[in-house]
Coordinates of C-alpha atoms and ligand atoms in Angstrom, one line a residue:
M1 CA 34.2 -53.4 34.9
T2 CA 31.5 -50.7 35.2
K3 CA 32.5 -47.4 34.1
K4 CA 32.6 -44.7 37.0
V5 CA 29.6 -42.4 36.4
N6 CA 29.3 -38.9 36.9
R7 CA 26.4 -39.0 39.1
Q8 CA 23.9 -35.8 38.6
W9 CA 20.9 -34.6 39.9
W10 CA 19.2 -34.2 36.4
K11 CA 20.4 -38.0 35.6
E12 CA 18.9 -39.2 38.3
G13 CA 15.5 -37.2 38.3
I14 CA 12.4 -38.2 36.6
V15 CA 10.7 -35.4 34.5
Y16 CA 6.9 -34.4 34.3
Q17 CA 6.0 -32.2 31.4
I18 CA 2.9 -30.1 31.7
Y19 CA 1.1 -28.5 29.1
P20 CA -0.2 -25.4 31.1
R21 CA -3.3 -24.6 28.8
S22 CA -4.8 -28.0 29.4
F23 CA -3.8 -29.0 33.0
Q24 CA -6.1 -27.2 35.5
D25 CA -8.4 -24.4 35.3
T26 CA -8.9 -22.4 38.4
S27 CA -9.8 -19.0 36.7
G28 CA -13.1 -20.5 35.0
N29 CA -11.9 -19.4 31.6
G30 CA -11.5 -23.0 30.4
I31 CA -7.8 -22.6 30.1
G32 CA -5.6 -24.0 32.5
D33 CA -3.3 -21.6 34.4
I34 CA -0.4 -21.1 37.0
N35 CA -2.7 -21.5 40.0
G36 CA -3.9 -24.7 38.7
I37 CA -0.6 -26.1 38.5
A38 CA -0.1 -24.9 42.2
Q39 CA -3.0 -26.5 43.1
R40 CA -1.9 -29.7 41.9
L41 CA 1.6 -30.0 43.0
D42 CA 0.7 -32.7 46.1
Y43 CA -0.5 -34.9 43.2
I44 CA 2.8 -34.3 41.3
K45 CA 5.0 -34.9 44.3
S46 CA 3.2 -37.9 45.1
L47 CA 4.0 -39.4 41.6
G48 CA 7.7 -39.6 42.9
V49 CA 8.7 -37.5 39.8
D50 CA 11.5 -34.9 40.5
I51 CA 11.5 -32.0 37.8
I52 CA 8.5 -30.5 36.2
W53 CA 9.1 -29.0 32.6
L54 CA 6.7 -26.4 31.9
N55 CA 5.5 -25.5 28.3
P56 CA 5.8 -21.8 27.5
V57 CA 3.9 -19.6 30.0
Y58 CA 5.3 -16.4 28.8
E59 CA 3.2 -13.5 27.3
S60 CA 1.9 -14.6 23.9
P61 CA -0.7 -13.9 21.3
N62 CA -1.1 -17.8 21.3
D63 CA -0.6 -18.1 17.6
D64 CA 1.3 -21.3 18.6
N65 CA 0.0 -21.7 22.1
G66 CA 2.8 -19.9 23.8
Y67 CA 5.8 -20.7 21.4
D68 CA 5.3 -17.2 19.9
I69 CA 6.6 -14.9 23.0
S70 CA 6.0 -11.5 22.9
D71 CA 7.7 -10.5 26.5
Y72 CA 10.1 -13.0 27.7
R73 CA 10.1 -11.6 31.1
S74 CA 6.2 -11.3 31.8
I75 CA 3.4 -14.3 32.4
M76 CA 0.7 -14.7 29.9
A77 CA -2.4 -12.9 31.3
E78 CA -4.8 -16.3 30.6
F79 CA -2.2 -18.1 32.7
G80 CA -1.9 -15.7 35.6
T81 CA 0.6 -13.4 37.2
M82 CA 4.2 -13.1 38.1
A83 CA 3.2 -12.8 41.7
E84 CA 1.4 -16.4 41.2
F85 CA 4.3 -17.9 39.1
D86 CA 6.5 -16.8 41.9
A87 CA 4.3 -18.5 44.4
L88 CA 4.4 -21.5 42.3
L89 CA 7.9 -21.8 42.3
S90 CA 8.2 -21.5 46.0
G91 CA 5.7 -24.3 46.4
I92 CA 7.6 -26.3 44.1
K93 CA 10.7 -25.9 45.8
E94 CA 9.1 -26.3 49.4
R95 CA 8.1 -30.0 47.9
G96 CA 11.7 -30.5 47.1
L97 CA 10.8 -30.5 43.3
K98 CA 12.8 -28.7 40.4
L99 CA 11.5 -26.6 37.6
V100 CA 12.5 -26.5 34.1
M101 CA 10.9 -23.7 31.7
D102 CA 10.7 -23.7 27.9
L103 CA 13.3 -21.4 26.1
V104 CA 12.0 -20.5 22.8
V105 CA 14.6 -18.2 21.2
N106 CA 15.0 -19.5 17.6
H107 CA 11.9 -17.1 17.3
S108 CA 9.8 -14.7 18.8
S109 CA 6.2 -13.3 18.3
D110 CA 5.9 -10.9 16.0
E111 CA 4.2 -9.0 18.7
H112 CA 7.3 -8.9 20.5
K113 CA 8.5 -5.0 20.8
W114 CA 11.9 -6.0 19.2
F115 CA 10.1 -7.1 15.9
V116 CA 7.4 -4.2 16.3
E117 CA 10.3 -2.2 15.9
S118 CA 12.5 -4.1 13.5
K119 CA 10.0 -3.8 10.9
K120 CA 9.5 0.0 11.2
S121 CA 12.9 0.7 9.1
R122 CA 15.7 -0.6 7.7
D123 CA 18.1 1.5 10.1
N124 CA 15.9 0.8 13.0
P125 CA 18.3 -0.1 16.2
Y126 CA 16.4 -3.6 16.3
R127 CA 16.5 -4.0 12.5
D128 CA 19.1 -6.7 13.0
Y129 CA 17.4 -8.8 15.6
Y130 CA 15.5 -10.7 12.9
H131 CA 16.5 -12.0 9.3
W132 CA 15.6 -9.6 6.6
W133 CA 16.1 -10.1 2.9
P134 CA 15.7 -6.4 0.8
A135 CA 13.3 -6.9 -2.1
E136 CA 15.5 -5.4 -4.6
K137 CA 18.0 -8.5 -4.4
G138 CA 14.8 -10.1 -5.7
T139 CA 12.9 -13.3 -4.3
P140 CA 14.9 -14.8 -1.6
P141 CA 16.4 -18.4 -2.2
K142 CA 13.6 -21.1 -1.2
R143 CA 13.2 -21.6 2.7
W144 CA 10.6 -24.3 3.8
S145 CA 8.0 -23.2 6.8
Y146 CA 6.5 -25.4 9.4
F147 CA 3.5 -23.8 9.6
D148 CA 3.0 -21.1 6.5
I149 CA 0.2 -21.7 4.6
D150 CA 2.1 -22.0 1.2
G151 CA 5.0 -23.6 3.1
N152 CA 7.3 -20.5 2.5
A153 CA 9.3 -19.4 5.2
W154 CA 9.9 -15.9 3.9
K155 CA 7.0 -13.5 4.4
Y156 CA 7.3 -10.0 2.3
D157 CA 6.7 -7.2 4.5
K158 CA 5.6 -3.8 2.5
T159 CA 6.6 -1.0 5.2
T160 CA 10.3 -1.8 4.4
D161 CA 10.2 -3.5 0.9
A162 CA 11.6 -6.6 2.6
Y163 CA 11.2 -10.2 3.4
Y164 CA 11.5 -11.6 7.1
L165 CA 12.3 -15.4 8.0
H166 CA 10.0 -17.6 9.7
Y167 CA 10.7 -21.3 10.0
F168 CA 7.6 -21.7 11.9
S169 CA 4.4 -19.7 11.4
V170 CA 4.4 -15.9 10.0
K171 CA 3.8 -14.7 13.3
Q172 CA 7.0 -16.3 14.5
P173 CA 10.0 -14.8 13.1
D174 CA 13.6 -16.2 13.2
L175 CA 15.6 -14.2 15.8
K176 CA 19.1 -13.4 14.6
W177 CA 21.7 -15.3 16.4
E178 CA 24.8 -13.7 14.5
N179 CA 23.9 -10.5 16.3
Q180 CA 25.8 -10.5 19.2
K181 CA 23.3 -7.8 21.0
L182 CA 20.7 -10.5 20.5
R183 CA 22.4 -13.2 22.2
Q184 CA 23.5 -10.9 25.0
E185 CA 19.4 -10.3 25.4
I186 CA 18.8 -13.8 25.2
Y187 CA 21.2 -14.4 28.0
D188 CA 20.1 -11.7 30.1
I189 CA 16.7 -13.5 29.9
M190 CA 18.1 -16.8 31.1
K191 CA 19.6 -15.4 34.1
F192 CA 16.6 -13.4 35.0
W193 CA 14.6 -16.8 35.1
F194 CA 17.9 -18.5 36.8
N195 CA 17.8 -15.8 39.4
K196 CA 14.6 -16.3 40.4
G197 CA 15.2 -19.9 41.2
V198 CA 14.3 -21.8 38.0
D199 CA 16.5 -25.2 37.7
G200 CA 16.8 -25.2 33.9
F201 CA 15.6 -24.8 30.3
R202 CA 14.4 -27.2 27.7
M203 CA 15.2 -25.2 24.6
D204 CA 12.7 -25.3 21.7
V205 CA 14.4 -26.1 18.2
I206 CA 17.6 -24.9 19.6
P207 CA 19.6 -26.7 16.8
F208 CA 18.2 -24.2 14.3
I209 CA 19.4 -20.9 15.7
S210 CA 22.6 -20.6 13.5
K211 CA 22.1 -19.5 9.7
D212 CA 24.2 -18.8 7.0
I213 CA 23.2 -15.4 6.5
N214 CA 24.0 -15.0 3.2
Y215 CA 21.1 -17.2 2.7
P216 CA 22.4 -19.3 -0.1
E217 CA 20.3 -21.8 -2.4
L218 CA 19.1 -24.8 0.0
P219 CA 21.5 -27.5 -1.5
K220 CA 19.4 -30.0 -3.2
E221 CA 19.6 -32.8 -1.1
F222 CA 17.6 -30.9 1.3
N223 CA 14.6 -30.0 -0.8
E224 CA 12.7 -33.2 0.4
N225 CA 13.9 -32.9 4.1
F226 CA 15.0 -29.3 5.2
I227 CA 15.6 -30.4 8.8
P228 CA 19.1 -31.5 8.8
F229 CA 20.0 -28.4 7.1
Y230 CA 18.4 -26.1 9.6
A231 CA 19.8 -28.1 12.4
N232 CA 23.6 -27.4 11.0
G233 CA 24.1 -23.7 10.7
P234 CA 27.7 -22.7 10.9
K235 CA 28.1 -21.2 14.2
L236 CA 25.6 -23.2 16.4
H237 CA 28.2 -24.8 18.3
E238 CA 29.9 -21.4 19.1
Y239 CA 26.8 -20.0 20.2
L240 CA 26.1 -22.9 22.5
Y241 CA 29.4 -22.9 24.1
E242 CA 29.4 -18.8 24.8
M243 CA 25.6 -19.4 26.3
H244 CA 27.4 -21.9 28.3
T245 CA 30.4 -20.1 29.3
Q246 CA 28.5 -16.8 29.9
V247 CA 25.3 -18.2 31.5
L248 CA 24.7 -22.1 32.3
S249 CA 28.2 -22.4 34.0
K250 CA 27.4 -20.1 36.7
Y251 CA 24.1 -22.1 38.0
D252 CA 23.4 -25.4 39.0
V253 CA 20.9 -26.3 36.3
M254 CA 19.9 -28.7 33.5
T255 CA 19.4 -28.2 29.7
V256 CA 17.6 -30.2 27.1
G257 CA 17.5 -29.2 23.9
E258 CA 14.7 -30.2 21.3
A259 CA 16.9 -31.3 18.7
P260 CA 15.1 -32.2 15.1
G261 CA 17.8 -33.4 12.7
V262 CA 20.5 -33.9 15.0
T263 CA 21.8 -37.6 14.3
T264 CA 24.4 -39.9 16.4
D265 CA 27.4 -39.0 14.7
Q266 CA 26.6 -35.3 15.8
A267 CA 25.2 -36.0 19.3
L268 CA 28.3 -35.8 21.5
D269 CA 29.1 -32.3 19.9
F270 CA 25.9 -31.1 22.1
V271 CA 26.5 -33.0 25.3
A272 CA 29.8 -34.4 26.0
E273 CA 31.0 -33.0 29.0
H274 CA 34.2 -31.3 27.9
R275 CA 32.3 -29.3 25.0
E276 CA 30.3 -27.3 27.8
E277 CA 27.4 -26.9 25.8
L278 CA 24.1 -28.7 26.8
D279 CA 23.5 -31.7 29.2
M280 CA 20.7 -33.6 27.1
F281 CA 18.6 -33.3 24.1
F282 CA 15.6 -35.0 22.5
H283 CA 16.6 -36.8 19.3
F284 CA 13.8 -37.3 16.7
D285 CA 14.4 -40.8 15.6
L286 CA 11.7 -42.5 17.4
M287 CA 9.0 -39.9 16.4
S288 CA 9.8 -40.3 12.7
L289 CA 9.7 -44.1 12.7
D290 CA 6.1 -44.1 11.8
R291 CA 6.4 -41.1 9.5
E292 CA 5.9 -41.5 5.9
Q293 CA 9.6 -40.7 4.5
D294 CA 10.3 -37.2 4.1
E295 CA 6.8 -36.3 5.5
V296 CA 7.1 -34.9 9.0
F297 CA 3.5 -34.7 9.4
W298 CA 2.0 -38.2 7.7
M299 CA 1.9 -41.0 9.7
N300 CA 1.8 -44.4 8.6
K301 CA 0.4 -46.3 11.7
E302 CA 0.9 -49.8 10.4
K303 CA 4.6 -49.0 9.2
W304 CA 6.9 -49.1 12.6
K305 CA 8.3 -52.5 13.6
L306 CA 9.5 -53.2 17.1
T307 CA 13.1 -54.3 15.6
E308 CA 13.2 -50.7 14.6
F309 CA 12.0 -49.1 17.8
K310 CA 14.6 -51.3 19.7
A311 CA 17.5 -50.7 17.1
I312 CA 16.8 -46.7 17.7
H313 CA 17.1 -47.1 21.4
S314 CA 20.1 -49.5 21.5
K315 CA 21.7 -47.2 18.9
W316 CA 21.2 -43.9 21.1
D317 CA 22.3 -46.0 24.2
A318 CA 25.4 -46.7 22.5
V319 CA 26.2 -43.1 21.9
F320 CA 26.1 -42.0 25.2
A321 CA 27.7 -45.2 26.8
E322 CA 30.8 -43.5 27.8
E323 CA 30.1 -39.6 27.3
G324 CA 27.1 -37.5 27.6
W325 CA 23.6 -38.5 28.5
G326 CA 20.2 -39.3 26.8
S327 CA 16.7 -38.5 27.2
L328 CA 13.9 -40.8 26.9
Y329 CA 10.4 -39.9 25.6
L330 CA 7.5 -41.5 23.9
N331 CA 5.3 -38.6 23.5
N332 CA 5.1 -34.7 24.1
H333 CA 2.8 -31.7 23.2
D334 CA 3.9 -32.2 19.5
F335 CA 3.1 -36.0 19.3
P336 CA 0.1 -38.4 19.8
R337 CA -0.2 -40.1 23.2
S338 CA 2.2 -42.9 23.8
V339 CA -0.3 -45.6 24.7
S340 CA -2.2 -44.9 21.3
R341 CA 1.0 -44.8 19.4
W342 CA 3.4 -47.3 20.8
G343 CA 1.0 -49.6 22.7
N344 CA -2.8 -50.3 22.1
D345 CA -5.4 -48.2 23.3
S346 CA -8.3 -50.6 23.1
K347 CA -10.5 -51.8 26.2
T348 CA -8.5 -54.9 25.9
H349 CA -5.1 -53.9 25.9
W350 CA -5.0 -50.6 27.2
Y351 CA -3.7 -51.4 30.9
N352 CA -1.1 -53.5 30.0
S353 CA 0.3 -51.5 27.3
A354 CA 0.0 -48.3 29.0
T355 CA 1.9 -49.8 32.1
M356 CA 4.6 -51.8 29.9
L357 CA 5.4 -48.5 28.1
Q358 CA 6.2 -46.7 31.5
T359 CA 8.4 -50.0 32.4
F360 CA 10.3 -49.3 29.4
L361 CA 10.9 -45.5 29.9
L362 CA 12.0 -46.2 33.8
T363 CA 14.1 -49.0 33.1
M364 CA 16.3 -47.3 30.2
R365 CA 19.5 -45.3 30.7
G366 CA 18.9 -41.8 30.1
T367 CA 16.5 -39.2 31.8
P368 CA 12.9 -40.3 31.4
Y369 CA 10.4 -37.5 30.7
F370 CA 6.8 -38.1 31.1
Y371 CA 4.1 -35.9 29.5
Y372 CA 0.9 -34.9 31.9
G373 CA -1.5 -37.8 31.7
E374 CA 0.9 -40.4 30.6
E375 CA 0.7 -41.6 34.3
I376 CA -3.0 -42.4 34.0
G377 CA -2.9 -43.6 30.3
M378 CA -4.6 -40.8 28.4
T379 CA -5.2 -42.0 24.9
N380 CA -5.6 -40.1 21.5
I381 CA -8.7 -38.2 21.0
N382 CA -8.9 -39.0 17.1
F383 CA -11.4 -35.6 16.3
K384 CA -13.2 -36.3 13.1
N385 CA -14.2 -32.8 12.6
I386 CA -11.9 -30.1 11.5
T387 CA -13.8 -27.7 13.8
D388 CA -12.6 -29.6 16.9
Y389 CA -9.3 -29.0 16.1
R390 CA -7.2 -26.3 17.7
D391 CA -3.6 -26.5 16.5
I392 CA -2.1 -24.1 13.9
N393 CA -0.3 -26.8 12.3
T394 CA -3.4 -29.0 11.6
L395 CA -5.4 -26.0 10.9
N396 CA -3.1 -24.3 8.1
R397 CA -2.2 -27.8 6.8
F398 CA -6.0 -28.1 6.1
E399 CA -6.3 -25.3 4.5
M400 CA -3.5 -25.8 2.3
A401 CA -4.9 -29.3 1.5
K402 CA -8.1 -27.6 0.5
S403 CA -6.6 -25.2 -1.8
N404 CA -4.4 -27.9 -3.5
G405 CA -7.4 -29.8 -4.1
E406 CA -6.2 -32.6 -1.9
N407 CA -8.6 -35.3 -0.3
L408 CA -9.7 -34.1 2.7
E409 CA -10.9 -37.2 4.4
D410 CA -7.4 -38.6 4.0
F411 CA -6.4 -35.6 5.7
I412 CA -8.4 -35.9 8.4
E413 CA -7.9 -39.6 8.6
N414 CA -4.2 -38.8 9.1
E415 CA -4.8 -36.2 11.9
K416 CA -6.9 -38.3 13.7
H417 CA -3.7 -40.2 14.7
A418 CA -1.1 -37.9 13.9
S419 CA -2.2 -34.5 15.3
R420 CA -0.5 -32.4 17.8
D421 CA -4.1 -31.7 19.3
N422 CA -4.5 -35.6 20.7
A423 CA -1.9 -34.7 23.3
R424 CA -3.3 -31.4 24.4
T425 CA -6.6 -32.3 25.4
P426 CA -7.5 -31.4 29.1
M427 CA -5.8 -33.4 32.0
Q428 CA -8.7 -36.1 33.2
W429 CA -8.9 -35.5 36.8
D430 CA -12.2 -36.8 37.9
A431 CA -15.6 -38.2 36.6
T432 CA -17.2 -34.9 37.0
Q433 CA -18.2 -32.5 34.1
H434 CA -15.2 -31.4 31.9
A435 CA -13.2 -34.2 33.8
G436 CA -12.5 -31.8 36.6
F437 CA -10.2 -29.6 34.6
S438 CA -12.6 -26.3 34.6
S439 CA -15.8 -25.4 35.6
Q440 CA -16.5 -23.9 32.1
K441 CA -16.3 -25.7 28.7
P442 CA -12.6 -26.2 28.1
W443 CA -10.6 -24.8 25.1
I444 CA -10.1 -28.0 23.4
K445 CA -12.5 -30.9 24.2
V446 CA -11.9 -33.4 26.9
N447 CA -11.9 -36.9 25.5
D448 CA -15.0 -38.9 26.6
N449 CA -13.1 -41.6 28.2
Y450 CA -12.6 -39.6 31.3
T451 CA -15.9 -41.4 32.6
E452 CA -14.8 -44.7 32.0
G453 CA -12.2 -45.0 34.7
L454 CA -9.5 -42.7 32.8
N455 CA -9.3 -40.2 35.6
V456 CA -7.0 -39.6 38.4
A457 CA -9.7 -40.0 41.3
E458 CA -10.9 -43.3 40.1
Q459 CA -7.2 -44.5 39.8
E460 CA -5.9 -42.9 43.1
V461 CA -8.4 -45.6 44.8
D462 CA -7.6 -48.6 42.8
K463 CA -4.6 -50.2 43.8
T464 CA -4.2 -51.6 40.4
S465 CA -4.4 -48.8 38.6
V466 CA -2.1 -47.5 35.6
L467 CA -1.7 -44.7 38.1
N468 CA -0.1 -46.7 41.3
Y469 CA 1.8 -49.1 38.8
F470 CA 3.0 -45.8 37.5
R471 CA 4.1 -44.8 40.9
Q472 CA 5.5 -48.2 42.1
M473 CA 7.7 -48.5 39.1
V474 CA 8.8 -45.0 39.6
H475 CA 9.9 -46.2 43.4
I476 CA 11.6 -49.0 41.7
R477 CA 13.9 -46.8 39.6
K478 CA 14.5 -44.4 42.6
T479 CA 15.6 -47.1 44.7
H480 CA 17.7 -49.1 42.1
L481 CA 20.6 -47.0 40.9
G482 CA 21.4 -49.7 38.4
L483 CA 18.2 -48.7 36.7
V484 CA 19.5 -45.2 35.8
Y485 CA 23.2 -45.9 35.2
G486 CA 23.4 -49.2 34.4
K487 CA 24.8 -50.8 31.3
Y488 CA 22.1 -51.6 28.6
D489 CA 22.3 -54.9 26.6
L490 CA 19.9 -55.6 24.0
L491 CA 18.6 -59.4 24.0
L492 CA 16.4 -61.0 21.3
P493 CA 17.2 -58.2 18.6
E494 CA 15.3 -59.9 15.9
S495 CA 12.0 -60.4 17.9
E496 CA 9.2 -58.4 16.6
E497 CA 6.9 -59.0 19.7
V498 CA 9.3 -59.0 22.5
Y499 CA 11.9 -56.1 23.9
A500 CA 14.2 -57.6 26.2
Y501 CA 17.4 -56.2 27.7
T502 CA 19.5 -56.1 30.7
R503 CA 21.1 -53.4 32.9
T504 CA 24.1 -54.2 34.6
W505 CA 25.6 -52.1 37.3
E506 CA 28.4 -53.1 39.9
N507 CA 27.1 -56.1 41.5
T508 CA 23.4 -55.8 40.5
K509 CA 21.8 -56.9 37.2
Y510 CA 18.3 -56.5 36.0
L511 CA 16.4 -58.2 33.1
V512 CA 13.5 -56.2 31.6
L513 CA 10.9 -58.3 29.5
L514 CA 8.4 -56.2 27.8
S515 CA 5.6 -57.4 25.2
F516 CA 4.6 -55.6 22.4
S517 CA 2.3 -58.2 20.9
T518 CA -1.6 -58.6 20.9
K519 CA -1.1 -62.5 21.4
G520 CA 0.4 -64.2 24.5
I521 CA 4.2 -65.0 23.4
S522 CA 6.5 -67.6 24.3
F523 CA 10.4 -67.4 23.9
K524 CA 14.1 -68.5 25.3
L525 CA 16.4 -66.4 26.7
E526 CA 20.0 -68.1 26.8
G527 CA 22.8 -67.6 29.4
L528 CA 21.4 -65.9 32.2
M529 CA 22.0 -66.8 35.7
F530 CA 18.5 -67.3 37.4
D531 CA 19.4 -68.5 40.8
R532 CA 18.3 -65.8 42.8
A533 CA 16.2 -64.1 40.1
K534 CA 13.4 -61.8 41.9
V535 CA 10.6 -60.2 40.5
L536 CA 10.6 -56.5 41.2
I537 CA 7.3 -55.8 39.5
S538 CA 4.9 -57.0 36.6
N539 CA 1.9 -55.5 35.2
D540 CA 0.1 -59.1 34.5
D541 CA 0.1 -62.6 36.3
V542 CA 3.8 -63.8 36.6
E543 CA 5.3 -66.6 35.1
T544 CA 8.4 -67.5 36.9
P545 CA 10.9 -68.6 34.3
H546 CA 11.9 -72.1 34.4
E547 CA 15.2 -73.6 34.3
K548 CA 15.8 -74.0 30.7
G549 CA 15.2 -70.3 30.5
S550 CA 11.7 -70.4 28.7
F551 CA 9.5 -67.5 29.2
Y552 CA 5.7 -66.6 28.3
L553 CA 4.4 -63.2 28.4
E554 CA 0.9 -61.9 28.2
P555 CA -0.3 -59.3 25.7
Y556 CA 1.9 -56.2 26.5
Q557 CA 3.0 -57.8 29.8
S558 CA 6.1 -56.1 31.4
I559 CA 8.6 -57.9 34.1
V560 CA 11.4 -56.6 35.6
Y561 CA 13.5 -59.2 37.2
E562 CA 16.5 -58.6 39.7
L563 CA 19.2 -61.3 38.7
L564 CA 21.8 -61.2 41.1
Ligands
LIG1 C1 8.8 -26.7 19.1 C2 7.7 -26.9 19.9 C3 6.1 -26.8 19.3 C4 6.5 -25.4 18.5 C5 7.6 -25.3 17.4 C6 7.9 -23.8 17.2 O1 9.2 -28.0 18.0 O2 7.8 -28.1 20.6 O3 5.1 -27.0 19.7 O4 5.3 -25.5 17.7 O5 8.9 -25.5 18.2 O6 8.2 -22.9 18.3

């Protein structure tokens, strides 16, 4: 029997993530903007997606491209004005789409007025909006920072002879959620956007918000990997429940937390309906799969195995089989392009692997999140020179590697595949200069392959393009509810070449076959009823299964069958 599902728009919806800086420039400054997104709404609608998630568009000095917010209620001047934002939101609503914004409230910018005040004096009314450690107590217990040149999350500030905490860059001081006044400020900000009609938030590093404000020594077991420590603060769930009660419960909105450090055991504490906290979150298990152990930023391209990829997805699917809901993603603004990472971006395999990966996300249980350009198969840019990089993460770690006397060629070799900038190159709209992204030199280089068919305009007119495959596959998901809610069962768990699974829902059953191999592959599947099997879609020449359940897939081929 199929369990009764609690149907929700955000479970059935498909999300399209936009990195505004790189989507479409209309003002001619080489930086994408709000009007650019507005101009492309018909395109977005034509994809069949339902929900747009925008990376931060708020006022920011851009130390970390908008993840350092200096005013939560205004729009970054480079991106446009609030009036333009309002027009964008109406355009979104007119088309029946929804808008999810980024909520970055683990930290603010050091240029936010709260912090400017907070650092003025120890008795300033905003002092307690941030985490301070008075220097007379000695050096604060070690905390690691993601973006600090010395890896140190405490920064000494001489004005008040104290250290402040910054898990990210020195310009991203952590907000003190333990202060109830601060929490109220955040809830007010959320209401401000919800009252405008925004449909939800993606919450940046949300598990990090609660801290033990005695700042004890970092327990030894977290010295190599501090993330689980950051993600398990003592009052985390109290705050999320409070936020839900005071804000979220009052609106029909969706929430998705970015959740590094959250394990399957902890998952339901965040998203089981009765918990009244969040709707979904992004786990990091897949994103860590090809990383060197305990090294968040070092990638081992050859390391990951399909069996592990499948095990991760199967494990997370099981967690939400009865309660809660998952989110599915293969890349975003923090990780390399999916086709380069999980597929194969060589000329021979690019098409099949890009469409195979789309098929995967669109046939799994959970809400699929696509990242701009993924619908046309955009690839990594693999910058060879440090001068081409823009990301604070790569730039600061480069300086660190230099001062530690590390091998800088190895460093660049890693960044070529691992850097976040791979995912931040301008959207490839057409084959004109700068790929139709801007009339001026873009803030970050465009990938040269935009002239080789890897652009929207050319794919638009080619019926068999990656883009048109995407649209077709989206349509299939939207017209087969079983692909959204159906039970997932993994087949061939041991195969390193084929990812095969069924989805079962009421009186329908689907079989999904995905090749992750550069070679043609034959295999058998037992016990499936093929009498009424129908191919819903394939990205290559279809081989109909013969009686004995033998199959053959071309390299990176994908096929979805409807079995019943
Ligand atoms: C999240 C964001 C990332 C940002 C960091 C600090 O991981 O996705 O882009 O740099 O938080 O805000």
